Amino acid sequence: MPNTASAPLETPRLGEPYLLTPGPLTTAYEVKEAMLRDWGSWDADFRAMTAELRRELLDIAGDTAGDFDCVPMQGSGSFSVEAMLGSFVPKDGKVLVLSNGAYGKRIAQTLSYLGRDHVVIDKGDYMPPRGAEVAAALDADPDISHVVVVHCETSSGILNPLKEISETVYSRGRKLLVDSMSAFGAVPAGVNDFRYEAIVSSANKCIEGVPGFGFVIARKSELEAARGRSHSLSLDIHAQWDYMNKTGQWRFTPPTHVVAAFLEALRIHREEGGVAARGARYARNRDVMVAGMREAGFETLLADQWLSPIIVTFFSPAHPAFAFDRFYDLMKDKGFIIYPGKLTVVDSFRVGCIGRMDEHVMRRVVDAARSSLAEMGVDSAAPPAIALEERSRLAA
């Protein structure tokens, strides 16, 4: 791999552990510092901040034609996903959900709560949905109006083939809605990268802000069509959009400090070089960390072609002395908080590549993993045979 090493980023000034998770994540000190001031939610200064936030996100999305608008929504990313589904899928519509992990399942569960008719292509824990099977499902069921997919399924770390899926959806005259929670800002997801009607993400992912709101980037025609469609007062995207455009304000109490932090995060994102540079840093984080962990004996769930630059799933060692809870505590003691696995067939854990960290940090992560195994008395990180069998299924 090419050597693109740069000067190390500043370590967390408050001494907190690095969050090797797909959001919340480690943020720059300047982002934290931006939350020290209070803002009036109705004040002109804060309204200007909201307008700036919306403009900058549309710039990141590459909306040069003015066909889209950005609507921030209070709450976690799942709030914005539910708002998208409830606002853009007509009550008599039917959704094809492409599921290959926990967040695809959550979309299907949300649609059940909303009373929206839906069918699911369930690829299990980590197999990618492909264009041919999407085409077959759409051809078989003319009632399907929308397809919904997770861009980066962080339960496995897979980056789904969105361009292939989008081309299939629109070739069949259907509409695509995208949950790009953990990809937007670091993986190409602009309006010209692949076609969609709406895409959602949140403040505490690849833009490297803090939790508190999500945002929806949608075609203005879809926003207009969503009038009166939502099941929810607070999750009505059309109502939020219309009110913001008329008053510059959020309909309900906004997360003022989070917005201030996000604007600082956007500044850092822009100065780093935008989506391409942010994605390159994350990819370098992944490559350095994966190479080191493999050298230490760990095995990744996914082959290289499916590894996202967001988070990587590793099989847990088969060694009888290995226990994830103990491994987690030892890693935390060394300054790194990792993520438990979400696979159903075999035990696993995950290591995030996003946030305010670089390859220098990832080398320390590998060193910490090696020494933690040694402290546990684990002399081999090799996974059980069934784990490799699962991986061979994916490769096929």
PDB file of C-alpha atoms in Angstrom, residues 187-306:
ATOM      1  CA  VAL A 187     -17.975   7.890   1.129  1.00  0.00           C
ATOM      2  CA  PRO A 188     -19.347   9.333  -2.133  1.00  0.00           C
ATOM      3  CA  ALA A 189     -23.082   9.783  -1.549  1.00  0.00           C
ATOM      4  CA  GLY A 190     -23.864  12.955  -3.445  1.00  0.00           C
ATOM      5  CA  VAL A 191     -26.803  13.529  -5.753  1.00  0.00           C
ATOM      6  CA  ASN A 192     -24.533  12.868  -8.755  1.00  0.00           C
ATOM      7  CA  ASP A 193     -22.844   9.756  -7.346  1.00  0.00           C
ATOM      8  CA  PHE A 194     -26.019   7.689  -7.597  1.00  0.00           C
ATOM      9  CA  ARG A 195     -29.682   8.602  -7.926  1.00  0.00           C
ATOM     10  CA  TYR A 196     -32.049   8.744  -4.960  1.00  0.00           C
ATOM     11  CA  GLU A 197     -35.075  10.671  -3.737  1.00  0.00           C
ATOM     12  CA  ALA A 198     -33.799  11.166  -0.199  1.00  0.00           C
ATOM     13  CA  ILE A 199     -30.778  10.305   1.914  1.00  0.00           C
ATOM     14  CA  VAL A 200     -30.333  10.600   5.674  1.00  0.00           C
ATOM     15  CA  SER A 201     -27.335  10.858   7.967  1.00  0.00           C
ATOM     16  CA  SER A 202     -26.570  12.336  11.373  1.00  0.00           C
ATOM     17  CA  ALA A 203     -24.327  14.841  13.099  1.00  0.00           C
ATOM     18  CA  ASN A 204     -22.185  12.336  14.975  1.00  0.00           C
ATOM     19  CA  LYS A 205     -20.839  10.247  12.116  1.00  0.00           C
ATOM     20  CA  CYS A 206     -18.413  11.084   9.292  1.00  0.00           C
ATOM     21  CA  ILE A 207     -18.751  14.856   9.675  1.00  0.00           C
ATOM     22  CA  GLU A 208     -17.398  14.234  13.230  1.00  0.00           C
ATOM     23  CA  GLY A 209     -19.913  16.253  15.206  1.00  0.00           C
ATOM     24  CA  VAL A 210     -21.702  15.189  18.391  1.00  0.00           C
ATOM     25  CA  PRO A 211     -25.075  13.401  18.783  1.00  0.00           C
ATOM     26  CA  GLY A 212     -28.292  15.397  18.788  1.00  0.00           C
ATOM     27  CA  PHE A 213     -29.749  15.673  15.296  1.00  0.00           C
ATOM     28  CA  GLY A 214     -29.950  13.960  11.942  1.00  0.00           C
ATOM     29  CA  PHE A 215     -30.523  15.484   8.543  1.00  0.00           C
ATOM     30  CA  VAL A 216     -32.481  14.593   5.433  1.00  0.00           C
ATOM     31  CA  ILE A 217     -31.374  15.639   1.956  1.00  0.00           C
ATOM     32  CA  ALA A 218     -34.342  15.195  -0.362  1.00  0.00           C
ATOM     33  CA  ARG A 219     -35.687  16.270  -3.724  1.00  0.00           C
ATOM     34  CA  LYS A 220     -37.875  19.338  -3.375  1.00  0.00           C
ATOM     35  CA  SER A 221     -40.560  17.570  -5.411  1.00  0.00           C
ATOM     36  CA  GLU A 222     -40.629  14.764  -2.833  1.00  0.00           C
ATOM     37  CA  LEU A 223     -40.737  17.269   0.021  1.00  0.00           C
ATOM     38  CA  GLU A 224     -43.747  18.978  -1.571  1.00  0.00           C
ATOM     39  CA  ALA A 225     -45.482  15.637  -2.133  1.00  0.00           C
ATOM     40  CA  ALA A 226     -44.991  14.721   1.545  1.00  0.00           C
ATOM     41  CA  ARG A 227     -47.475  17.352   2.781  1.00  0.00           C
ATOM     42  CA  GLY A 228     -49.952  15.774   5.200  1.00  0.00           C
ATOM     43  CA  ARG A 229     -48.502  12.285   4.812  1.00  0.00           C
ATOM     44  CA  SER A 230     -46.560  11.794   8.061  1.00  0.00           C
ATOM     45  CA  HIS A 231     -47.844   9.632  10.885  1.00  0.00           C
ATOM     46  CA  SER A 232     -46.140  11.892  13.441  1.00  0.00           C
ATOM     47  CA  LEU A 233     -46.290  15.536  14.453  1.00  0.00           C
ATOM     48  CA  SER A 234     -42.626  15.786  15.446  1.00  0.00           C
ATOM     49  CA  LEU A 235     -41.270  13.581  12.628  1.00  0.00           C
ATOM     50  CA  ASP A 236     -43.096  15.335   9.793  1.00  0.00           C
ATOM     51  CA  ILE A 237     -40.323  16.319   7.386  1.00  0.00           C
ATOM     52  CA  HIS A 238     -42.580  18.446   5.211  1.00  0.00           C
ATOM     53  CA  ALA A 239     -43.788  20.450   8.209  1.00  0.00           C
ATOM     54  CA  GLN A 240     -40.191  20.956   9.434  1.00  0.00           C
ATOM     55  CA  TRP A 241     -39.055  21.992   5.948  1.00  0.00           C
ATOM     56  CA  ASP A 242     -41.945  24.368   5.409  1.00  0.00           C
ATOM     57  CA  TYR A 243     -41.534  26.014   8.834  1.00  0.00           C
ATOM     58  CA  MET A 244     -37.765  26.395   8.429  1.00  0.00           C
ATOM     59  CA  ASN A 245     -38.168  27.980   5.030  1.00  0.00           C
ATOM     60  CA  LYS A 246     -40.762  30.437   6.344  1.00  0.00           C
ATOM     61  CA  THR A 247     -39.170  31.347   9.703  1.00  0.00           C
ATOM     62  CA  GLY A 248     -35.573  30.095   9.694  1.00  0.00           C
ATOM     63  CA  GLN A 249     -36.379  28.261  12.925  1.00  0.00           C
ATOM     64  CA  TRP A 250     -36.792  24.649  13.979  1.00  0.00           C
ATOM     65  CA  ARG A 251     -40.396  23.768  14.879  1.00  0.00           C
ATOM     66  CA  PHE A 252     -39.458  22.473  18.319  1.00  0.00           C
ATOM     67  CA  THR A 253     -36.516  23.138  20.650  1.00  0.00           C
ATOM     68  CA  PRO A 254     -33.345  22.626  18.608  1.00  0.00           C
ATOM     69  CA  PRO A 255     -30.111  21.124  19.955  1.00  0.00           C
ATOM     70  CA  THR A 256     -28.402  24.513  19.862  1.00  0.00           C
ATOM     71  CA  HIS A 257     -25.041  23.418  21.255  1.00  0.00           C
ATOM     72  CA  VAL A 258     -24.947  20.454  18.889  1.00  0.00           C
ATOM     73  CA  VAL A 259     -25.581  22.732  15.909  1.00  0.00           C
ATOM     74  CA  ALA A 260     -22.727  25.005  16.991  1.00  0.00           C
ATOM     75  CA  ALA A 261     -20.440  21.987  17.315  1.00  0.00           C
ATOM     76  CA  PHE A 262     -21.538  20.694  13.918  1.00  0.00           C
ATOM     77  CA  LEU A 263     -20.674  23.959  12.203  1.00  0.00           C
ATOM     78  CA  GLU A 264     -17.168  23.691  13.629  1.00  0.00           C
ATOM     79  CA  ALA A 265     -17.021  20.062  12.466  1.00  0.00           C
ATOM     80  CA  LEU A 266     -18.101  21.187   8.987  1.00  0.00           C
ATOM     81  CA  ARG A 267     -15.306  23.760   8.952  1.00  0.00           C
ATOM     82  CA  ILE A 268     -12.747  21.084   9.819  1.00  0.00           C
ATOM     83  CA  HIS A 269     -14.250  18.739   7.220  1.00  0.00           C
ATOM     84  CA  ARG A 270     -13.985  21.431   4.549  1.00  0.00           C
ATOM     85  CA  GLU A 271     -10.411  22.370   5.466  1.00  0.00           C
ATOM     86  CA  GLU A 272      -9.343  18.723   5.476  1.00  0.00           C
ATOM     87  CA  GLY A 273     -10.447  18.452   1.859  1.00  0.00           C
ATOM     88  CA  GLY A 274     -14.066  17.333   2.023  1.00  0.00           C
ATOM     89  CA  VAL A 275     -15.441  13.891   1.287  1.00  0.00           C
ATOM     90  CA  ALA A 276     -12.419  12.658  -0.682  1.00  0.00           C
ATOM     91  CA  ALA A 277      -9.844  13.577   1.960  1.00  0.00           C
ATOM     92  CA  ARG A 278     -11.993  12.415   4.880  1.00  0.00           C
ATOM     93  CA  GLY A 279     -12.610   9.118   3.136  1.00  0.00           C
ATOM     94  CA  ALA A 280      -8.918   8.711   2.337  1.00  0.00           C
ATOM     95  CA  ARG A 281      -7.944   9.195   5.992  1.00  0.00           C
ATOM     96  CA  TYR A 282     -10.522   6.652   7.103  1.00  0.00           C
ATOM     97  CA  ALA A 283      -9.406   4.191   4.425  1.00  0.00           C
ATOM     98  CA  ARG A 284      -5.798   4.590   5.572  1.00  0.00           C
ATOM     99  CA  ASN A 285      -6.939   4.007   9.164  1.00  0.00           C
ATOM    100  CA  ARG A 286      -8.649   0.810   8.040  1.00  0.00           C
ATOM    101  CA  ASP A 287      -5.755  -0.448   5.945  1.00  0.00           C
ATOM    102  CA  VAL A 288      -3.147   0.099   8.650  1.00  0.00           C
ATOM    103  CA  MET A 289      -5.337  -1.396  11.371  1.00  0.00           C
ATOM    104  CA  VAL A 290      -6.475  -4.410   9.328  1.00  0.00           C
ATOM    105  CA  ALA A 291      -2.923  -5.219   8.222  1.00  0.00           C
ATOM    106  CA  GLY A 292      -1.705  -5.069  11.816  1.00  0.00           C
ATOM    107  CA  MET A 293      -4.576  -7.124  13.222  1.00  0.00           C
ATOM    108  CA  ARG A 294      -4.136  -9.793  10.542  1.00  0.00           C
ATOM    109  CA  GLU A 295      -0.442  -9.916  11.331  1.00  0.00           C
ATOM    110  CA  ALA A 296      -1.426 -10.475  14.967  1.00  0.00           C
ATOM    111  CA  GLY A 297      -3.516 -13.462  13.873  1.00  0.00           C
ATOM    112  CA  PHE A 298      -7.011 -11.954  13.753  1.00  0.00           C
ATOM    113  CA  GLU A 299      -9.295 -12.679  10.797  1.00  0.00           C
ATOM    114  CA  THR A 300     -11.739 -10.220   9.246  1.00  0.00           C
ATOM    115  CA  LEU A 301     -15.293 -11.232   8.461  1.00  0.00           C
ATOM    116  CA  LEU A 302     -15.199  -9.573   5.050  1.00  0.00           C
ATOM    117  CA  ALA A 303     -12.898  -9.897   2.090  1.00  0.00           C
ATOM    118  CA  ASP A 304     -11.071  -6.722   1.123  1.00  0.00           C
ATOM    119  CA  GLN A 305     -13.531  -5.799  -1.653  1.00  0.00           C
ATOM    120  CA  TRP A 306     -16.373  -5.391   0.867  1.00  0.00           C
TER     121      TRP A 306
END
